[in-house]
mmCIF file of C-alpha atoms in Angstrom:
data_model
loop_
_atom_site.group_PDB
_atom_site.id
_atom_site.type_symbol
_atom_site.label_atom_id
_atom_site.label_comp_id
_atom_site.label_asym_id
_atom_site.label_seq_id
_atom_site.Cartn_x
_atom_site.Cartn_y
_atom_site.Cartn_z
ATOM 1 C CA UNK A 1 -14.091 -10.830 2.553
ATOM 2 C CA UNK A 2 -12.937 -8.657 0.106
ATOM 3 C CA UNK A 3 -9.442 -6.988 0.285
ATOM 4 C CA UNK A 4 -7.870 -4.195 -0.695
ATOM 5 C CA UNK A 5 -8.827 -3.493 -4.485
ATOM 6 C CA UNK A 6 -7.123 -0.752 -6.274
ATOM 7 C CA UNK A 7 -8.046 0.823 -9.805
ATOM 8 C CA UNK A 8 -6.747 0.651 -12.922
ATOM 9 C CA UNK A 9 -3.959 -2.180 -12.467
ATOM 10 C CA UNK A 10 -1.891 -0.853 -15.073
ATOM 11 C CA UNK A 11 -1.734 2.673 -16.754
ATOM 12 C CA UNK A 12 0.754 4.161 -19.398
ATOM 13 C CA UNK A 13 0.733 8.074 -19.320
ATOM 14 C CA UNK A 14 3.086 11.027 -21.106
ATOM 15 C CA UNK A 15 5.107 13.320 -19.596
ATOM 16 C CA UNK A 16 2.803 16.080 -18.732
ATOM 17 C CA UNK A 17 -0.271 14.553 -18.063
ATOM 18 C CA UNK A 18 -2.382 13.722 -14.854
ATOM 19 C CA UNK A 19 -3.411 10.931 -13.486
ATOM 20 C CA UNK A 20 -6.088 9.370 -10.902
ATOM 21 C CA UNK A 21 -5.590 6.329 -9.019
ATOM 22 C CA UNK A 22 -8.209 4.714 -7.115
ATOM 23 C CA UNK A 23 -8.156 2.671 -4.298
ATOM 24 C CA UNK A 24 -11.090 1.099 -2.179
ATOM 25 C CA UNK A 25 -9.989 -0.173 1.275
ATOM 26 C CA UNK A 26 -11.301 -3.634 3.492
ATOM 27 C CA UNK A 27 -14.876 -3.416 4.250
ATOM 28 C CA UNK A 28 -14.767 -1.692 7.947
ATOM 29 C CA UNK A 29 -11.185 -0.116 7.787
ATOM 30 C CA UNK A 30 -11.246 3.561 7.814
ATOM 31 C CA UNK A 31 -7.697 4.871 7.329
ATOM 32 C CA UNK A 32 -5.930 4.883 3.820
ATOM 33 C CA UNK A 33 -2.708 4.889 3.139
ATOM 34 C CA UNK A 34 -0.316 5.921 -0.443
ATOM 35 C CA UNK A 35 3.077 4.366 -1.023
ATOM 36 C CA UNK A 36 5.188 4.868 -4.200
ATOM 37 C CA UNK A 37 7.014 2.097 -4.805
ATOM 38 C CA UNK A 38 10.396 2.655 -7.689
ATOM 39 C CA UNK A 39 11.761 -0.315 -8.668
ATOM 40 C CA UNK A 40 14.311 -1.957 -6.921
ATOM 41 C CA UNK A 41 13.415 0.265 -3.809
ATOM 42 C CA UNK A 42 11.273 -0.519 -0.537
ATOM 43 C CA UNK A 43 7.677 1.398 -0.671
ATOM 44 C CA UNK A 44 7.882 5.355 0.259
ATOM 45 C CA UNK A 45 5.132 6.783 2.127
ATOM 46 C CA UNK A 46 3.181 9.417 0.317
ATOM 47 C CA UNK A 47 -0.083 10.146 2.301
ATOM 48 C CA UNK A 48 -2.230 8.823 5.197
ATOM 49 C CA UNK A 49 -5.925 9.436 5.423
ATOM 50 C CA UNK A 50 -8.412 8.052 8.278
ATOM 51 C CA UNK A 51 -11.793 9.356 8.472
ATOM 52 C CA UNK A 52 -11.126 11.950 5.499
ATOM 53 C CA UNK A 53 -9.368 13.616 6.836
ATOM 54 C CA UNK A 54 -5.333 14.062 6.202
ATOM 55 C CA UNK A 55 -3.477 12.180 9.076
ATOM 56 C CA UNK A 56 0.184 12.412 7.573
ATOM 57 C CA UNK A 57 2.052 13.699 4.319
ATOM 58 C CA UNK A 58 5.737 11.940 3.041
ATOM 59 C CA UNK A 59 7.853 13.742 1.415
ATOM 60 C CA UNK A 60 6.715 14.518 -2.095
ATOM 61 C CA UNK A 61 5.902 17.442 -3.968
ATOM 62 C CA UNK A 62 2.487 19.681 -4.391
ATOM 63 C CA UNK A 63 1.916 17.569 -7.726
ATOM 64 C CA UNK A 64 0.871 15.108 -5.708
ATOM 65 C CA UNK A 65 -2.534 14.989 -3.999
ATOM 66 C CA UNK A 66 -5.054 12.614 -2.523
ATOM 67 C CA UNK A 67 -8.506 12.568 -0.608
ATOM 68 C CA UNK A 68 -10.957 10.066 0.989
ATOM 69 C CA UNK A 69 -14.487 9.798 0.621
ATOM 70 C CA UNK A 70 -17.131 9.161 3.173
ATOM 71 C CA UNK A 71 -17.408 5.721 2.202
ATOM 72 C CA UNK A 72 -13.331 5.317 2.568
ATOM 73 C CA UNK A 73 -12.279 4.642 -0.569
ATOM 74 C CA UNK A 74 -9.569 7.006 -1.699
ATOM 75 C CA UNK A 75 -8.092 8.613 -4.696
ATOM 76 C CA UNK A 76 -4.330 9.735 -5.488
ATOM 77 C CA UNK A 77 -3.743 12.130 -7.914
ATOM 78 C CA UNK A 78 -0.537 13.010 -9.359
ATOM 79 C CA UNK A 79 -0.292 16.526 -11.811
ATOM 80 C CA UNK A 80 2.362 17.243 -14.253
ATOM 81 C CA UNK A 81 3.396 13.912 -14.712
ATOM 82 C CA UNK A 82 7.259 13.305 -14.796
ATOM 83 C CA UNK A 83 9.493 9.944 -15.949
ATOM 84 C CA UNK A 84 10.909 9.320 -12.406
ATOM 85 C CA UNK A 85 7.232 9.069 -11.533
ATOM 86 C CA UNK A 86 6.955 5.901 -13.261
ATOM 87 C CA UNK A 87 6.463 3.507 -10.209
ATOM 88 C CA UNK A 88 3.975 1.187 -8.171
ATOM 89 C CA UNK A 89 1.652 3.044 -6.205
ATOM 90 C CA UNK A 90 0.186 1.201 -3.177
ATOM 91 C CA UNK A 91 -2.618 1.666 -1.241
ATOM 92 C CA UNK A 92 -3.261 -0.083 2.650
ATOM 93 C CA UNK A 93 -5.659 -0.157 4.568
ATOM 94 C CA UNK A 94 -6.322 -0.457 8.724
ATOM 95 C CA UNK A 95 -9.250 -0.292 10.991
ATOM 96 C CA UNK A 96 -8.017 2.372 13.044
ATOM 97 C CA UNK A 97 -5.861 5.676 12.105
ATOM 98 C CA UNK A 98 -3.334 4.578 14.751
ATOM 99 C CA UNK A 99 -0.529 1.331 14.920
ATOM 100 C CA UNK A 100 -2.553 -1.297 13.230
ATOM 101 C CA UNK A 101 -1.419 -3.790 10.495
ATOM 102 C CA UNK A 102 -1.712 -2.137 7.386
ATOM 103 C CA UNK A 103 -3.026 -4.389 4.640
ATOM 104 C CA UNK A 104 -1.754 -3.530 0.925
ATOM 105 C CA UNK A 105 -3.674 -3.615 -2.578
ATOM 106 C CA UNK A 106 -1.932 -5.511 -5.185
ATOM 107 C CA UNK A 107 -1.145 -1.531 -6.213
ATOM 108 C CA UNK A 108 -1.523 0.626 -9.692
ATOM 109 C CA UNK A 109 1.710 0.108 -12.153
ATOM 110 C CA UNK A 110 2.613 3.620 -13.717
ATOM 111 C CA UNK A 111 4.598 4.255 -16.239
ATOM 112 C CA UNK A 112 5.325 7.669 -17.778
ATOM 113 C CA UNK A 113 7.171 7.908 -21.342
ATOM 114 C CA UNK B 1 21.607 8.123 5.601
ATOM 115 C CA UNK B 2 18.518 6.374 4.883
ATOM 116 C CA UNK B 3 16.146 5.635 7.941
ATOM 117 C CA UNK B 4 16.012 2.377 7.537
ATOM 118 C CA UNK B 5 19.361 0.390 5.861
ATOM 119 C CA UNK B 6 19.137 -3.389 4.099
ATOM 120 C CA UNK B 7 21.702 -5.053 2.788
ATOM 121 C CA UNK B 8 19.593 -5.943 -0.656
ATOM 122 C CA UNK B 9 21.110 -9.272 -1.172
ATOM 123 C CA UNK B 10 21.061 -11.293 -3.345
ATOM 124 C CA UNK B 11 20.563 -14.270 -0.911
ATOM 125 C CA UNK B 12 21.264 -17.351 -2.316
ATOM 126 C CA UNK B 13 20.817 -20.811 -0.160
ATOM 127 C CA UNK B 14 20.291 -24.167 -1.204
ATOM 128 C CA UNK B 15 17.047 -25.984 0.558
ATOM 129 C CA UNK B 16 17.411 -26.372 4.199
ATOM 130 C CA UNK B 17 19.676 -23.320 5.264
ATOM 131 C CA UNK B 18 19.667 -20.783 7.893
ATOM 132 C CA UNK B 19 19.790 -17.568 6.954
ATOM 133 C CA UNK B 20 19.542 -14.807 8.341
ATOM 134 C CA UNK B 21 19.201 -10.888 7.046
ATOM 135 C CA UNK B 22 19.747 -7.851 9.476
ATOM 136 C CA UNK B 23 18.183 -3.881 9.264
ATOM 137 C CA UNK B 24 19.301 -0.715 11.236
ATOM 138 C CA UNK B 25 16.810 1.917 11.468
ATOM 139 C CA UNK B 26 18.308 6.083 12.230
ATOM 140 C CA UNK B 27 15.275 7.059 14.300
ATOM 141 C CA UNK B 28 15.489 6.098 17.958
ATOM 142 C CA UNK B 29 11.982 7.149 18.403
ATOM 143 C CA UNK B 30 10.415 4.364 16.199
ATOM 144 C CA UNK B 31 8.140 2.804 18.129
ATOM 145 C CA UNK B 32 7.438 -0.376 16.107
ATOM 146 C CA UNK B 33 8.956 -2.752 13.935
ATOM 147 C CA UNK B 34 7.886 -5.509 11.059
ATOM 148 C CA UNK B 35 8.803 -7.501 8.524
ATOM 149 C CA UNK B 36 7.216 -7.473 5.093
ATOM 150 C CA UNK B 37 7.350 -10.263 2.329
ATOM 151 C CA UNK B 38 7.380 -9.323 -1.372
ATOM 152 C CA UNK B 39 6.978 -11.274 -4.260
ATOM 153 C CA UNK B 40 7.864 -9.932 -7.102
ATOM 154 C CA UNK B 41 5.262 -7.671 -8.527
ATOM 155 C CA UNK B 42 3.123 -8.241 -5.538
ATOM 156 C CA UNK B 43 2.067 -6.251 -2.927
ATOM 157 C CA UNK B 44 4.005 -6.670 0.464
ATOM 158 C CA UNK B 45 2.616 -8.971 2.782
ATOM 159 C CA UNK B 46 3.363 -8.597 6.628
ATOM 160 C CA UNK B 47 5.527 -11.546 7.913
ATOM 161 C CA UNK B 48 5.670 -10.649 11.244
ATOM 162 C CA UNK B 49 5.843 -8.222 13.990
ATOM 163 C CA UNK B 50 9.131 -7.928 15.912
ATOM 164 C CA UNK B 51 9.337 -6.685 19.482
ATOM 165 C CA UNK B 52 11.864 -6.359 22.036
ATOM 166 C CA UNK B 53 11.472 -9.833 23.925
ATOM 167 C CA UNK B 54 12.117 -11.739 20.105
ATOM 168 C CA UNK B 55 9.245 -13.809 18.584
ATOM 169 C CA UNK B 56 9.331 -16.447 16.454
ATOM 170 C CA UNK B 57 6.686 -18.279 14.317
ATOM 171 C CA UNK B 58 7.597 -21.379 12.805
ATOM 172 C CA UNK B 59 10.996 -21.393 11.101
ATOM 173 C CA UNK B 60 10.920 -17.349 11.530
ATOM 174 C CA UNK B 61 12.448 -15.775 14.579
ATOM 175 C CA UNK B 62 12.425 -12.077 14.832
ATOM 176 C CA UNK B 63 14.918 -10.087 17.632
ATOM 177 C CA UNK B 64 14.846 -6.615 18.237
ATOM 178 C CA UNK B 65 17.741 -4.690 19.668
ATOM 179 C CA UNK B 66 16.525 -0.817 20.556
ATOM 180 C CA UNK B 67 19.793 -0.364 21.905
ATOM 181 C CA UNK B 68 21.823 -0.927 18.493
ATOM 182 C CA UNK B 69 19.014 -0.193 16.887
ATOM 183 C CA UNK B 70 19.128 -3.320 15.173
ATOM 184 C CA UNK B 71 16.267 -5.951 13.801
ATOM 185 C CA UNK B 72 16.935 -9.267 12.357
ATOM 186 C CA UNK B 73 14.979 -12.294 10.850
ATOM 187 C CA UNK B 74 16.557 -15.316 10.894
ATOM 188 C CA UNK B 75 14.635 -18.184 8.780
ATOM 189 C CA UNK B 76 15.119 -22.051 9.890
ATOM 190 C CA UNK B 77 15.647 -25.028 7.461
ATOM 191 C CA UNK B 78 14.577 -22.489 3.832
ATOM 192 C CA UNK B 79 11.924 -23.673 1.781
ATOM 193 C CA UNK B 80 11.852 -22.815 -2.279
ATOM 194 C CA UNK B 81 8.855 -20.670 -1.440
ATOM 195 C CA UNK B 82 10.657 -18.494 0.806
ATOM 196 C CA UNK B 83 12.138 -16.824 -2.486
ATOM 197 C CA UNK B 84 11.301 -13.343 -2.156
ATOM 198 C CA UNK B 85 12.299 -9.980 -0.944
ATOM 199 C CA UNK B 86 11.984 -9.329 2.755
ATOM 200 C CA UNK B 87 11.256 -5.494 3.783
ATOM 201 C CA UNK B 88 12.355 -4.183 7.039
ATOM 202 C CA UNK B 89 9.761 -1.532 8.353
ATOM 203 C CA UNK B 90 9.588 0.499 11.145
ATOM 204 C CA UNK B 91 6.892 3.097 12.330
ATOM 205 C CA UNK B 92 7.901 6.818 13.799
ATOM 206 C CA UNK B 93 7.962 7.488 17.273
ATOM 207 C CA UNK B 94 6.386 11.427 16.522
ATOM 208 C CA UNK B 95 2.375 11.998 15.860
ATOM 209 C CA UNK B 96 3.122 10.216 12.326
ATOM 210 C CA UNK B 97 -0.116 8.200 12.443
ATOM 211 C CA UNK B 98 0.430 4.630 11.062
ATOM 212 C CA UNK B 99 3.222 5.900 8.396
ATOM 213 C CA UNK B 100 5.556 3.018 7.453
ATOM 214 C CA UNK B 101 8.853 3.533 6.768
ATOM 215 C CA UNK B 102 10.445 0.791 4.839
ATOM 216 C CA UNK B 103 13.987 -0.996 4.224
ATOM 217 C CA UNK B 104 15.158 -1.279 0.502
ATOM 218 C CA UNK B 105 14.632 -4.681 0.963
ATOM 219 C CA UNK B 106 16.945 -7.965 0.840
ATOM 220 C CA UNK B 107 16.100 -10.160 -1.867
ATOM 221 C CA UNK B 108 16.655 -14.267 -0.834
ATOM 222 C CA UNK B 109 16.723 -17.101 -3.394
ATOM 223 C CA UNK B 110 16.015 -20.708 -2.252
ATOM 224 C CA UNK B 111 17.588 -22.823 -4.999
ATOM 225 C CA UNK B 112 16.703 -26.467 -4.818
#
């Protein structure tokens, strides 16, 4: 089976710019999940999302946005791109919205000049 | 404070070592409790679950103290391909969903 793939695997934007990451989750898992990850840190949450709808929002700003589809794959889009945005963004996915194991994508490397 | 504290290492142990890495977590609502593996520039991997009672698979044993509010892994007789960054997580006690809230991380080095 396939696992978590996420879209592109690397991306170089400016300062300024927007950007749309992609992420399509384990055949049969419904709930998405966002995580920036800065170097040197542990993953921040960002967004949850099971059955399209929005199940939980970390603590980042209105730049940041996501959605899910009806076939579960997800999107994350980021506006107004700034440096300290330069990051890895994961995505995870479980079966359920509630406490499952949450299995990660090998994530998007950003970096903003 | 951050929720969930690491010391971030490094960890460095010759072949065949005990060691063992500790996490405290602010919230004592969290209801559940991991351990992640990273590799660098990989995607975290869960190790294992940790609850109350301890658990151990393998050369891994996990312990759990809600009173302190205290996890710890201890690994068992370190293999070179236990280099990597472990990642303490914890989930929210509150109508969070499944948000994870993660450790910095504490980076261990197996050197031969």
């Amino acid at each position: 089976d396939a696992g978590v793939t996420q879209s592109p695997t690397h991306l170089i934007k400016t300062r300024g710019q927007h950007v749309t990451l992609r992420c399509s989750p384990i055949s049969g898992h419904k709930s998405v999940s966002w995580y920036q990850q800065v170097l040197g840190q542990g993953p921040q949450f960002i967004f949850q999302y099971y059955e399209k709808e929005e199940r939980g929002r970390g603590n980042f700003p209105d730049r940041f946005s996501a959605r899910q589809f009806p076939n579960y794959s997800s999107e994350l889009n980021v506006n107004a791109l700034l440096l300290g945005d330069s990051a890895l963004y994961l995505c995870a996915s479980t079966p359920l919205g509630g406490y499952n194991e949450q299995f990660f994508g090998p994530g998007t490397r950003l970096t903003v000049l | 404070r951050k929720e969930v504290e690491q010391d971030p290492g490094p960890f460095n142990v010759p072949e065949g070592a005990t060691v063992a890495f500790n996490c405290t977590y602010s919230n004592s609502a969290s209801q559940s409790f991991f351990w992640y593996r990273q590799d660098c520039r990989k995607e975290p991997k869960l190790l294992m679950s940790v609850y109350s009672s301890g658990n151990e698979d393998g050369r891994f044993t996990a312990q759990l103290n809600r009173a302190s509010q205290y996890i710890s892994l201890l690994i068992r007789d370190s293999k070179l391909s236990d280099s990597a960054t472990y990642l303490c997580v914890v989930t929210p006690g509150n109508n969070a969903g499944n948000m994870l809230t993660f450790g910095g991380g504490t980076r261990l080095m197996v050197k031969p």
